[in-house]
Short mmCIF file of C-alpha atoms and ligand atoms in Angstrom, two decimals:
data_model
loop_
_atom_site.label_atom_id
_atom_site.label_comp_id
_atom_site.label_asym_id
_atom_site.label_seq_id
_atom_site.Cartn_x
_atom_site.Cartn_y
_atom_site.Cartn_z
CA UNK A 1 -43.38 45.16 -5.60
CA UNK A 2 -41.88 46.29 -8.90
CA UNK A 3 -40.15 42.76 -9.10
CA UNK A 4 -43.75 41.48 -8.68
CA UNK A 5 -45.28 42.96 -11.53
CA UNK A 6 -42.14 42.41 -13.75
CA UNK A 7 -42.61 38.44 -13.00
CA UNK A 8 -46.28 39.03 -13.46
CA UNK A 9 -45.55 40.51 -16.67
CA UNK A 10 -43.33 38.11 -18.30
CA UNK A 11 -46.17 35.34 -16.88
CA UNK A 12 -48.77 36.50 -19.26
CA UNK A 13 -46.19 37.85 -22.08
CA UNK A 14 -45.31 33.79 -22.43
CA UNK A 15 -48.56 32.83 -22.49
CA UNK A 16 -51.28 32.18 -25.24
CA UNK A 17 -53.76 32.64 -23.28
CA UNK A 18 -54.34 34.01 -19.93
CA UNK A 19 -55.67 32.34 -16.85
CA UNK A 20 -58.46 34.69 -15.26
CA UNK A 21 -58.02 33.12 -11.81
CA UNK A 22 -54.61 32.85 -11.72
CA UNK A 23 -54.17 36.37 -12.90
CA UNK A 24 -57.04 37.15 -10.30
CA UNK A 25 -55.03 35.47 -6.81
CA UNK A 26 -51.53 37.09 -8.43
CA UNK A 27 -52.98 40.30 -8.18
CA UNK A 28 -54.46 39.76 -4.88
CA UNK A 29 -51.38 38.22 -3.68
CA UNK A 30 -49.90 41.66 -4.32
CA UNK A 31 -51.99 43.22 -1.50
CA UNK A 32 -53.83 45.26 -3.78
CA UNK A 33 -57.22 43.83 -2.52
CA UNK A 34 -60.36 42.45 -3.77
CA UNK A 35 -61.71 45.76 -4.60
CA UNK A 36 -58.80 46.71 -6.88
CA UNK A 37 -58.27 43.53 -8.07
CA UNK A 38 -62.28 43.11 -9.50
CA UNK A 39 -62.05 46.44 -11.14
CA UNK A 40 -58.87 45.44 -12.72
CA UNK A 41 -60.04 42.33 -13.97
CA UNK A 42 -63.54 43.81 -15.16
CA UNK A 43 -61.83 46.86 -17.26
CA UNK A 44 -59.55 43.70 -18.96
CA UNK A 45 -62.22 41.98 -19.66
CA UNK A 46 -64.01 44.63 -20.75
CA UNK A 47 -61.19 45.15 -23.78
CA UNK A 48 -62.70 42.14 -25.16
CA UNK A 49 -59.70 40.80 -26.68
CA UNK A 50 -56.47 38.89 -25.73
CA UNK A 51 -54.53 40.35 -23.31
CA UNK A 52 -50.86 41.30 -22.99
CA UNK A 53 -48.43 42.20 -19.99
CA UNK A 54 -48.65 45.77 -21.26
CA UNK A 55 -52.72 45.72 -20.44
CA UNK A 56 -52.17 44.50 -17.09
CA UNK A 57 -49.48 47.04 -16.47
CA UNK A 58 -51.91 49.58 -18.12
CA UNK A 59 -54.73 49.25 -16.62
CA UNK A 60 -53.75 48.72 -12.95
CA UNK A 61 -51.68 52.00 -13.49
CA UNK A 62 -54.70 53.88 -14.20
CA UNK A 63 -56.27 51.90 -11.45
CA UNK A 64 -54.06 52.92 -9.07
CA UNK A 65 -53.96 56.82 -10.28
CA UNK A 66 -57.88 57.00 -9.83
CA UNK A 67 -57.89 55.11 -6.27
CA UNK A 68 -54.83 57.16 -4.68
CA UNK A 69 -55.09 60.25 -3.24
CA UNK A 70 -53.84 63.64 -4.52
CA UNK A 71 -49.94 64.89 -3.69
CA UNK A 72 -50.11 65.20 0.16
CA UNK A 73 -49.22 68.84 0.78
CA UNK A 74 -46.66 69.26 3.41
CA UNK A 75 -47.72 70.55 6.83
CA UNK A 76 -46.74 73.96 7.40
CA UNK A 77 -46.56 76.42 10.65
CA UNK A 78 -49.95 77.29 12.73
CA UNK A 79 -50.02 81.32 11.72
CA UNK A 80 -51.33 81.92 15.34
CA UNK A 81 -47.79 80.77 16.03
CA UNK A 82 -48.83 77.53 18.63
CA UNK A 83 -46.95 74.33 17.34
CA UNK A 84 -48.49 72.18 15.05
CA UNK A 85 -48.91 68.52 16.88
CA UNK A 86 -48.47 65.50 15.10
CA UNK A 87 -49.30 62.09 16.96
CA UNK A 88 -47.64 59.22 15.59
CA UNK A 89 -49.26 56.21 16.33
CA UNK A 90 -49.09 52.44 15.70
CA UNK A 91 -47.86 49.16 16.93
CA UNK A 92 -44.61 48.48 17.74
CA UNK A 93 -42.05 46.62 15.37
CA UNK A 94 -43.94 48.86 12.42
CA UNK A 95 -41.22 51.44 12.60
CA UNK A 96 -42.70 54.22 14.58
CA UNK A 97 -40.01 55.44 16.47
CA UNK A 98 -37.97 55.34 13.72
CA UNK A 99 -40.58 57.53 11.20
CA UNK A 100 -41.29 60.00 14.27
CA UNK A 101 -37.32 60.57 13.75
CA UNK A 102 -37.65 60.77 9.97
CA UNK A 103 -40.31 63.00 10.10
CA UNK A 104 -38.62 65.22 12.47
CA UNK A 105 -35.62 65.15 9.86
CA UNK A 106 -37.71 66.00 7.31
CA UNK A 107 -39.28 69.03 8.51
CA UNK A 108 -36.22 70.41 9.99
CA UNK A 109 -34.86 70.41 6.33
CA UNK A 110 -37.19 72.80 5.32
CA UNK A 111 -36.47 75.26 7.75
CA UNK A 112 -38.62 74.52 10.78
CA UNK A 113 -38.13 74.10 13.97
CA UNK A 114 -39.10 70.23 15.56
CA UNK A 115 -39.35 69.44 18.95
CA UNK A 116 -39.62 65.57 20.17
CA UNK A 117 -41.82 63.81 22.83
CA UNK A 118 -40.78 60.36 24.04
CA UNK A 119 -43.98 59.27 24.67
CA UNK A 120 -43.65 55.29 24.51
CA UNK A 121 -42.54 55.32 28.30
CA UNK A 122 -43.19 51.76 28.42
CA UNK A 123 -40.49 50.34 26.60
CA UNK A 124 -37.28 52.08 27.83
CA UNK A 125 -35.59 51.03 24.99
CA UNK A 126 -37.94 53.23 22.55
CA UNK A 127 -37.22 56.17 24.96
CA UNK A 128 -33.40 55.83 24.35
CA UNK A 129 -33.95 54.89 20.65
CA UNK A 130 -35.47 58.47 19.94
CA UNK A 131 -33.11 59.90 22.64
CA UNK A 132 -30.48 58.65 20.51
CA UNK A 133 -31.76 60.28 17.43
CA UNK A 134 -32.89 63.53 18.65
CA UNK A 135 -28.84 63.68 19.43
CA UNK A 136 -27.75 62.55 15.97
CA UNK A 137 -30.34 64.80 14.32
CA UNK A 138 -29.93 67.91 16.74
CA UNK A 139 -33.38 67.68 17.32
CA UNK A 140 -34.95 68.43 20.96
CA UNK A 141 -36.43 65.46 22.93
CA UNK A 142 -38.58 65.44 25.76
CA UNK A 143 -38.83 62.38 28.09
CA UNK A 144 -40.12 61.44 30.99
CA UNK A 145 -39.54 58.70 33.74
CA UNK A 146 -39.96 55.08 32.82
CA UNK A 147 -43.47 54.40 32.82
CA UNK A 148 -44.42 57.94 33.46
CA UNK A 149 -47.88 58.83 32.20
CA UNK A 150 -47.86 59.36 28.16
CA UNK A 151 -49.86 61.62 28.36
CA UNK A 152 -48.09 64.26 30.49
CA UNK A 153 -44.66 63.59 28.86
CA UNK A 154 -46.66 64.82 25.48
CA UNK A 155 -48.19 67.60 27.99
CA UNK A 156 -44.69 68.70 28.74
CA UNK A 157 -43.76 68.58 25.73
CA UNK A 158 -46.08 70.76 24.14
CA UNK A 159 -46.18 73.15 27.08
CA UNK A 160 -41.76 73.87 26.04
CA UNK A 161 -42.67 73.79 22.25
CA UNK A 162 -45.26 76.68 23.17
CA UNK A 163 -43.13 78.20 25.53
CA UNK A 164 -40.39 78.37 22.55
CA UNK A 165 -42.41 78.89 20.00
CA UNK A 166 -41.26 75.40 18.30
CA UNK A 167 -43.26 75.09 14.83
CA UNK A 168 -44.06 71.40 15.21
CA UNK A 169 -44.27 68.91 17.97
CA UNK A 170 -43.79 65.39 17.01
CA UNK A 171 -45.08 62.64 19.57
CA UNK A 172 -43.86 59.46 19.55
CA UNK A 173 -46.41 57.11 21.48
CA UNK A 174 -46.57 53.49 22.81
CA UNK A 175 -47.88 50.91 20.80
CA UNK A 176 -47.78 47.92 23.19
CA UNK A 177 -50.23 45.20 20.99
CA UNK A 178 -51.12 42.83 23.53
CA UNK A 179 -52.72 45.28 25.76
CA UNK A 180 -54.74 46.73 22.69
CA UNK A 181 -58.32 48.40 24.78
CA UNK A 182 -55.41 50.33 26.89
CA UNK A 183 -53.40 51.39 24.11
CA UNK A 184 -56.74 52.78 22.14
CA UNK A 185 -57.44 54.46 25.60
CA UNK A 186 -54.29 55.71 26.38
CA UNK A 187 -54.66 57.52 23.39
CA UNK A 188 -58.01 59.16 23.49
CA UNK A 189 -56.19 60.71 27.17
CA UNK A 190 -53.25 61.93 24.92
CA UNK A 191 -55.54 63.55 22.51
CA UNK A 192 -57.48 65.13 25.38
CA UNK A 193 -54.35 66.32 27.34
CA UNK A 194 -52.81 68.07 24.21
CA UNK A 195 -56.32 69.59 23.55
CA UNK A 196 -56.43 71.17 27.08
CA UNK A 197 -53.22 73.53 26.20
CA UNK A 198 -54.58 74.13 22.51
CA UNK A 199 -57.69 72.88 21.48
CA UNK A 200 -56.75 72.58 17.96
CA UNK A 201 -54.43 70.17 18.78
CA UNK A 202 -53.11 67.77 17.58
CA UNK A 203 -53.29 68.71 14.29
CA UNK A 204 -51.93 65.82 12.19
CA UNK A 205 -52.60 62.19 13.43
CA UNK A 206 -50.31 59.79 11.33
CA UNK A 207 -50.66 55.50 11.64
CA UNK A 208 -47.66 53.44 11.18
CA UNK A 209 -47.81 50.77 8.93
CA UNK A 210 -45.43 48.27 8.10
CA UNK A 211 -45.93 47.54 4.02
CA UNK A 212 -44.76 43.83 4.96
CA UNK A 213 -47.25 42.88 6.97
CA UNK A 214 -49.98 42.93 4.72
CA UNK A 215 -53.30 42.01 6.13
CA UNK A 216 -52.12 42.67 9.34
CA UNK A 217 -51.46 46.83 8.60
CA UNK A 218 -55.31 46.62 7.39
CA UNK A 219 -56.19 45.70 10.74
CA UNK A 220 -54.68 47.44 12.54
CA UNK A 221 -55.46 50.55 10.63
CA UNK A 222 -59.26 49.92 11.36
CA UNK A 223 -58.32 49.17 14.79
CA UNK A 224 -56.61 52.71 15.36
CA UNK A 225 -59.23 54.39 13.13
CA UNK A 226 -62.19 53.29 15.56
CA UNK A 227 -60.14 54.70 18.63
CA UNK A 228 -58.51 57.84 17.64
CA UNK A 229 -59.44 59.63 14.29
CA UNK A 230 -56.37 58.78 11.75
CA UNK A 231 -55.53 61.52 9.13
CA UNK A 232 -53.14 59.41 7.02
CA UNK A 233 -50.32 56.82 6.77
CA UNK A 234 -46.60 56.54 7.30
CA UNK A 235 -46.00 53.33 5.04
CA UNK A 236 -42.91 52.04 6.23
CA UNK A 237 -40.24 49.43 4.78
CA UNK A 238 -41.03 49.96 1.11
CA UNK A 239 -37.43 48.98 0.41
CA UNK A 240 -36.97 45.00 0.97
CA UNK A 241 -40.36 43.15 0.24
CA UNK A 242 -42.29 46.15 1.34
CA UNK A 243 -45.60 46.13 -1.04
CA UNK A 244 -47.23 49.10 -1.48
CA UNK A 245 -50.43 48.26 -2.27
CA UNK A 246 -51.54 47.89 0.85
CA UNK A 247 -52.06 51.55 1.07
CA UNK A 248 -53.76 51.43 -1.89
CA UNK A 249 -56.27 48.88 -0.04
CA UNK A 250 -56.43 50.86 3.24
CA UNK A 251 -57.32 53.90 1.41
CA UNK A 252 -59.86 52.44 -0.57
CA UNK A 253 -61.70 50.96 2.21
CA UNK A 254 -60.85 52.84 4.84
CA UNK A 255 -60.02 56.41 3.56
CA UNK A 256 -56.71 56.90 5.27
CA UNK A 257 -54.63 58.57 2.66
CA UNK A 258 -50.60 57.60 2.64
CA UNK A 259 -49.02 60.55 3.35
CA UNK A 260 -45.27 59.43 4.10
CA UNK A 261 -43.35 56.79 3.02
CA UNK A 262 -40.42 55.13 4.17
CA UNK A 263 -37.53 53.35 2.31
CA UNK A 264 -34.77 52.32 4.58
CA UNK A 265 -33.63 52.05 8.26
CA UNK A 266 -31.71 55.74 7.40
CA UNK A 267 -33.24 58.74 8.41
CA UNK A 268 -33.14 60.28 4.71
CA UNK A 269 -34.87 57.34 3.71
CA UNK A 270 -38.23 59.10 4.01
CA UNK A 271 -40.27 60.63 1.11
CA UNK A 272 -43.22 62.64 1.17
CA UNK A 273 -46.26 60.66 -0.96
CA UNK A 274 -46.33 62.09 -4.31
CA UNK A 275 -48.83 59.83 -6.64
CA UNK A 276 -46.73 59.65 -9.64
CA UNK A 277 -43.54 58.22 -8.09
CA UNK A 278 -45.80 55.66 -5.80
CA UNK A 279 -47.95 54.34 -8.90
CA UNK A 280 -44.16 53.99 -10.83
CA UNK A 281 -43.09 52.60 -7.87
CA UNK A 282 -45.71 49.82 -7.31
CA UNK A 283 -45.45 49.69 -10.98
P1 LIG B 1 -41.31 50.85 16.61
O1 LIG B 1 -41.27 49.71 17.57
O2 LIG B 1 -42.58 50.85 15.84
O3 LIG B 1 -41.00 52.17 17.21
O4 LIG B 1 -40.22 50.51 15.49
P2 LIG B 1 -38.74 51.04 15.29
O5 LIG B 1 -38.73 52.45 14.86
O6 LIG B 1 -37.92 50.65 16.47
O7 LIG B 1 -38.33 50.17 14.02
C1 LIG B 1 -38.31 48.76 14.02
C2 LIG B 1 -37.25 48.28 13.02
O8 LIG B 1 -37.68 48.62 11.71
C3 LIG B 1 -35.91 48.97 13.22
O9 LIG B 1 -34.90 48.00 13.01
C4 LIG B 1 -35.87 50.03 12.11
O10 LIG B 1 -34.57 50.32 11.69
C5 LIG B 1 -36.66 49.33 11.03
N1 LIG B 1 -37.29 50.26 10.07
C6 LIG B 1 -38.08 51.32 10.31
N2 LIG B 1 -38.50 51.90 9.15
C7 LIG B 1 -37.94 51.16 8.15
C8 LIG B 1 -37.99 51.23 6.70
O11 LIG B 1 -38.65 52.09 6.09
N3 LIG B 1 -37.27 50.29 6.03
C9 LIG B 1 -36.55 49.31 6.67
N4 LIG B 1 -35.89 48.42 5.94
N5 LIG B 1 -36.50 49.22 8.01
C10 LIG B 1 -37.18 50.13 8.74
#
């Protein structure tokens, strides 16, 4: 993305006098939307006068820092003592299993305690996967037999992280995309089971997203928004070709806020979304 605007940059720096349209389907291209896009065009316009790289990279930052959300505050421990539940969500290939991990990382740097729930039972492979990282990370994680019910390996789950009085519960569920009405239902039972032992719970529902997949991650985030109330974003693969405007895009027109962000296959390759750094970022 910052490559993007640098080339975008240079384009109109060289020439005398910009194309509107072509500037219009660069900025598009850049998964920042139509939305975004008019507004940026309309305040350039509005300078009335010739336009430089510097305007473009101007004005879209001040775009950006009106559309984006505030800092997201970090999570922190139910005072009633119960574990905090956050559902992870998404379809598969987006990096879920891998951000459940991250996240799990993440919190157990500052000091709390994580517990894990293997909940994609369909895939064996995504079982092991976080079985493998609960082990690297010393974090706790609850499984359950290949295609056991979701729904009562997150049950489980939560029962031991009450039991132990576990700060958060992270659930890592299945995001099988060809069987999309199940999936959506699936999840409304997880919800529902998790509510029976605390009906607070969950607490935090986050959407995977791969930032590569463009269009596709806007889909899919109305998709998972019609089935099971999202509170916010994991934007994943940010390194590579990863564009981050597409949660810039979602949030406009959806209101899902990005809340983490990840930058790598490692597991410290995981950021909490602070508006600043994302706008330089993108920038
Ligand atoms: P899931 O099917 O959604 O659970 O996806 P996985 O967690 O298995 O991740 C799919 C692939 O994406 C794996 O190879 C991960 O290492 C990779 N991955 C996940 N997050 C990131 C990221 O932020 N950056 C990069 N480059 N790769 C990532």
């Amino acid at each position: 993305m910052a490559g993007f605007f640098k080339n975008l940059f240079n384009k109109i720096t060289n020439r005398a006098e910009i194309d509107w349209d072509d500037l219009e389907a660069d900025l598009i291209s850049s998964d920042l939307g139509i939305k975004l896009t008019t507004s940026i065009i309309d305040e350039l316009r509005d300078l009335g006068r010739e336009i430089s790289g510097n305007d473009v990279v101007d004005v879209t930052r001040r775009q950006l820092a009106k559309r984006l959300p505030d800092n997201f505050l970090p999570p922190t421990p139910r005072a009633d003592g119960k574990p905090f539940v956050i559902l992870v969500v998404g379809v598969n290939g987006t990096g879920k299993t891998t951000s459940s991990a991250k996240l799990g990382l993440w919190l157990k740097k500052r000091n709390r305690t994580v517990i894990m729930a293997a909940a994609d039972t369909f895939r064996a492979a995504a079982v092991e996967q976080l079985k493998r990282w609960g082990e690297r990370l010393s974090i706790p994680v609850i499984t359950g037999n290949t295609n056991a019910d979701p729904s009562s390996v997150c049950f489980h789950a939560h029962q031991k992280a009450i039991a132990e009085k576990t700060q958060f519960l992270i659930c890592d569920t299945a995001g099988r995309i060809h069987t999309r009405h199940n999936l959506m239902e699936e999840l409304g039972k997880i919800r529902r089971t998790i509510a029976k032992q605390d009906e607070t719970a969950p607490h935090l529902t986050l959407l995977v997203v791969d930032a590569t997949t463009g269009a596709n991650a806007m889909q899919q985030a109305k998709e998972f928004h019609k089935a099971s109330p999202l509170d916010g974003l994991i934007v994943t693969k940010l390194d590579g070709s990863g564009k981050g405007g597409i949660a810039v895009t979602i949030h406009d027109t959806l209101g899902i806020p990005p809340r983490f962000l990840g930058t790598g296959e490692e597991p410290e390759e995981f950021s909490i979304f602070e508006k600043e750094n994302f706008v330089a970022e993108i920038l």
